Amino acid sequence: MKRTKNNSFRVVQTDILTKGHPSYYLSQGRALVSPSDYANLAAWVMSARKRGQLVLQKYIQGLFPKKIELLKNNPVFNKVGAVKEVHWSAALIMANANRVVRFVGLSSDFERFFLSSDYEKCLEVLGVVEAEFGVSQWLIENKIAVLQVGKGIESQKKYVQEIKAKGTSNIPWLAYTFSRRNEETTTYFRFVSQTIDFLSELEHPALKSSLMFRALSIFPPEVESIGDILHYESNSPLIDIFTTFMFVAQVVIAGDVTELKESVLQCLVVLAPKINDPRINRLLFIAGLSSDPCQRQCAIAEAECSLESASVPLTYSDWPIIWRDEAIESLRTGREINVDGTLQKNIASDLLHIYREGSLADEDIGRKLKDCLNYRWMSFSNVFEELLWREFSSDGIADSRLALIRFVNTMYLDPELLRYLPDASRDTYHQKLIREGGDSFILRANLSLANKDFSSFKSMESDDDESIVLLQAELAFSKEAYNDVMEICSPLLQSRNVRMRRVASRLTAHALGLNTKLGPLVDFVSSSCVLDRGIVNMMPIQSCAERLDKKARKELACKLSTPIVLSLYSRNFDDTYDKELSYAYEDFLIRKGLSKPSELHSIAIDLNKDELVYYLKYICTPDIMKVSTVFNGTAELQNERLAVCYLLLKYDESNAKDYEFEIREITRAQAIRKGVRHVEQSKMSIDVAALRKWADKKLKESFLRYQALLKAGFNPAAGFKEALLDSLSAGRPMPREFFEVPTDEASSLLKDIVYSIIQECTINPMHGLDCYLSMRIRHGALSGQLRGPLESERIITQKKSDQESYASNDFWNDKLSVLPQAVRENVDINLCMFSASYDNIIEEVTNQQIQIYTKEKPDGLFNVTFTYADIRFVATFIDEESTFDVFFDQCIDLFWRSVGTCLERVHHYIDGVLKPSLNIAFNKLQENVSAVSVGHSTAELDRSIRTAQTNAQQALEQIKDWFKLPTPRVEPPFEMQELIDIGLQCVQRIHRDFNPVIKTEISSLPPLADALTTFSDIFFIIFDNIRKYSAMGDSPNISIKIIKEFGGVVKLVVENDVDFAVGSGCDAGRVESIKKIIENGSYQNSVKSEGGTGLIKLKKIIGPSRYMDFGYSEDSKFFVEFTLTLREITI
């Protein structure tokens, strides 16, 4: 008999009732039954009994799991496609309509209490939800959020630990992810990036889509992915099925996913009479299938506020649009927002800061986006999120999909959304707005935008003039009259209201991008961002960078705006176009007939000053300038950067302190490099600065998480130090638990951080040990060192071009020309065989031994490892107050300790394996040459072989010296006179005319270790004070005495001539007041600043326990004297 739809339904019922595996046959049956029968099937599933027992009891328990262990414990149903998944979810919801109605009410109560910051009530509601509906992902996610905000990290971690211990499937990972997402130290963009990277490793795309949705609320619009998400909810609790279905419905209707739209609407029409969720009605309203958006006029209450108050009165509302309007009004009037500790007031205050600072408030926007993600199941969060993402958009008009999702989640009439509604519902909404809200500028403006007709707009005296102009510009944009947009917006670009300027600039840039060639857009984006750093997020920088291909850069090479836009992309997005930025930097100079940026002073009058300053400040840096062939090496690049800084001192006087500081730092770096050149360098190295930058970007957040866990009482170092001391004093082994794998979250996190740093130090291809092994040893150096002695004696040759055999040794063929041809050929063959054997030894060492140990390189001698005891040892140095730099330095020390062990292995290998192997090769060559030349003299060749062997042994000893820990690992030692000269040079780099006459008397002192930074700062302060206050012109007389005292103490006395004439700057009263500040210790409470007195800075460097005195002497001199304890290097 042919199977019909009804027959299929009956077959599925029979299979479920009779075949003994009801959940399995329900899974199979979903594919057989038509979606039109899903409602009947779902209703039957919820009630079907056999011998008085529910047939699908286990499945129903999964819909309402009473224990964490039962959450998602049932198998996921078979895949049936997106359309059927939509209908199945709706059928289950319909079959449990009364329960869903109850849940909708409870979730509404939960959101209301949350917005009023009543977190105890929130927990009570969640308790009711758990009692009536069981455990769910919705419950876990919201409870973690409430515990974090209401009771702190300890409470949410305790709850999460219970879930991780008892949960099944992906629940433990999700709980951990929710927990981490709520931690204060977690940053939104880094969290999203890391989670995406992690999930990208999954091989199952459907599971990846599901976890992306669960962890990040990322919802791809592809129909198959939507089906995958619903499919993975098929074994979820009813609450999760309902909330996910509603999420899907919003994405489909707002995003106009045509393949699913009809199915979703069919389901919503059926659900609307039974489920009192107003979002269903709003979705149907958007589609023109309902006349009621279930929204009302927002009534707000204001607290009393005096007219003299400097802050905005408190506006009580649960609608984020009101919070936004409050922030915008505060920005306009220059008044702050009263923060009363409630969630909504904190958000309004944050929005004010975001609107005021713009792109400079990215961290604040990130924090708020993280909040939206943590609170995503509450309607207000979806509205608030749309407002936040608008701050990251360069589109002149808001995204209609996000606007409609905001509409669905808004309980209040919102005239701003009128223009985004489809024609079928717009008029109805307009009438309701007029009926309940009355006339307003926003309503009239949005009606004009919806109709694309300004003639119908009637302005009122109360309307803001600039808002009307912006309305006209938006109308012109909607009509694609882009030239009109630019003309209309022009006066708004000069508005005193910073937000109006930015919004108008965004609309202008969008119009430029659609209407003209690239040049005007690039010019506008460049000038806008240079003038207002806070506008960056609203400018189409990414689009400009993508369009600046080789042809476009050639056409626009004469413009400063071209490299500036590429620099803006590099600084605010990623390094994708860094190569193009370097080219654009040089192309501009070439087009202007210049070779170096320091030559720009000759044409500065023809350039926009603000763009010139940006170009010099952010683009003319060594990393970018190195593309130019004009500069030969680092020294020339640094000198050019110094020249650029001098130009910046001239063109950007307001930031002179920044450039003076950079000049000092470059000068100091050059001095350090000079010292380093006098120190024997090891070939073992890593780029600590680059690795520190990497770690700061990738791991600092995790480190802050670790410190937060420490603060919460999770300390992996607990008891370790005491056990270590006890072990050392008593000679007993340490307890075994200190060597075992840590199981607590803090220890695991610390292990992961340390492992990441050690791993990066070891294998990073640009900055790690493997990179330097490759560059300094494997890539020709080792081969050259070992072959060099042999090549000097001409006993080794190179492979032929075919790489199969070695070239004949023409040198010795000529030298041995007196020998018989057969003897010469045999000698040559043995020399070729020796060359191959010798090179094979080198190749073996290079490719197998001088490698990082991996599965692919099991003979690698560099097995950089650490133990769990090492982790606990590192942990003893870290507490809640430790900086990430201090922790990073501890990890670097641990890395080098492990490398030290590897270097010992290398030395043993050289002595025990490599050296004997080479000797065997030499000895065999000698034996073979003797064997084939019996009766003939080869004395000269024999001597060359022995010489080469001896020199090769010496080369091996030199190679062993390569494998030492890098020295110096600190600043190189400097003579005291050198330190004085460096301090003076730092001043002279900034003030070139300052040329004092210095007389020094220095006790006999060895070179000083770790003194460069300290003394360059000390002498910079002293010399700069003399320059400023001596009033003796550019060449004052300065006397410096340095006396070595007992116990490693050094006394420094500096005197200089002064002019006591009126107005000279000499002020004995001020000097005495500074003395009192130092004597009473109050200087220690001041923060570091460039504006403080040099003498106080000098005391901070010297330290509170060291002697210091200063003042005017009777012989028209000013003196400073102090003592320091120095670490000396004994020569």
Coordinates of N, CA and C in Angstrom, one line a residue, residues 36-48 87-96:
S36 N 3.1 19.3 8.6 CA 1.8 19.6 8.9 C 1.2 18.7 10.0
D37 N 1.9 17.5 10.2 CA 1.4 16.6 11.3 C 2.3 16.7 12.5
Y38 N 3.3 17.6 12.5 CA 4.2 17.8 13.7 C 3.4 18.1 14.9
A39 N 2.4 19.0 14.8 CA 1.7 19.4 16.0 C 1.0 18.2 16.6
N40 N 0.4 17.4 15.8 CA -0.3 16.2 16.3 C 0.7 15.2 17.0
L41 N 1.9 15.1 16.3 CA 2.9 14.2 16.8 C 3.4 14.7 18.1
A42 N 3.7 16.0 18.2 CA 4.3 16.5 19.4 C 3.3 16.4 20.6
A43 N 2.0 16.7 20.3 CA 1.0 16.5 21.4 C 0.9 15.1 21.8
W44 N 0.9 14.2 20.9 CA 0.8 12.8 21.2 C 2.1 12.3 22.0
V45 N 3.2 12.8 21.6 CA 4.5 12.5 22.3 C 4.4 12.9 23.8
M46 N 3.8 14.0 24.1 CA 3.7 14.5 25.5 C 2.8 13.7 26.3
S47 N 1.9 12.9 25.7 CA 0.8 12.3 26.5 C 0.7 10.8 26.3
A48 N 1.4 10.2 25.3 CA 1.2 8.8 24.9 C 1.6 7.9 26.1
H87 N 9.4 23.8 12.2 CA 8.1 23.3 12.5 C 8.1 22.4 13.8
W88 N 9.2 21.6 13.9 CA 9.2 20.7 15.1 C 9.3 21.5 16.4
S89 N 10.2 22.5 16.4 CA 10.3 23.4 17.6 C 9.0 24.0 17.9
A90 N 8.3 24.6 16.9 CA 7.0 25.2 17.1 C 6.0 24.2 17.6
A91 N 6.0 23.0 17.1 CA 5.0 22.0 17.6 C 5.2 21.6 19.0
L92 N 6.5 21.5 19.5 CA 6.8 21.2 20.9 C 6.3 22.4 21.8
I93 N 6.6 23.6 21.3 CA 6.1 24.8 22.0 C 4.6 24.8 22.2
M94 N 3.9 24.5 21.1 CA 2.5 24.5 21.1 C 1.9 23.4 22.0
A95 N 2.6 22.2 22.0 CA 2.2 21.1 22.8 C 2.4 21.4 24.3
N96 N 3.2 22.4 24.6 CA 3.4 22.8 26.0 C 3.1 24.3 26.2

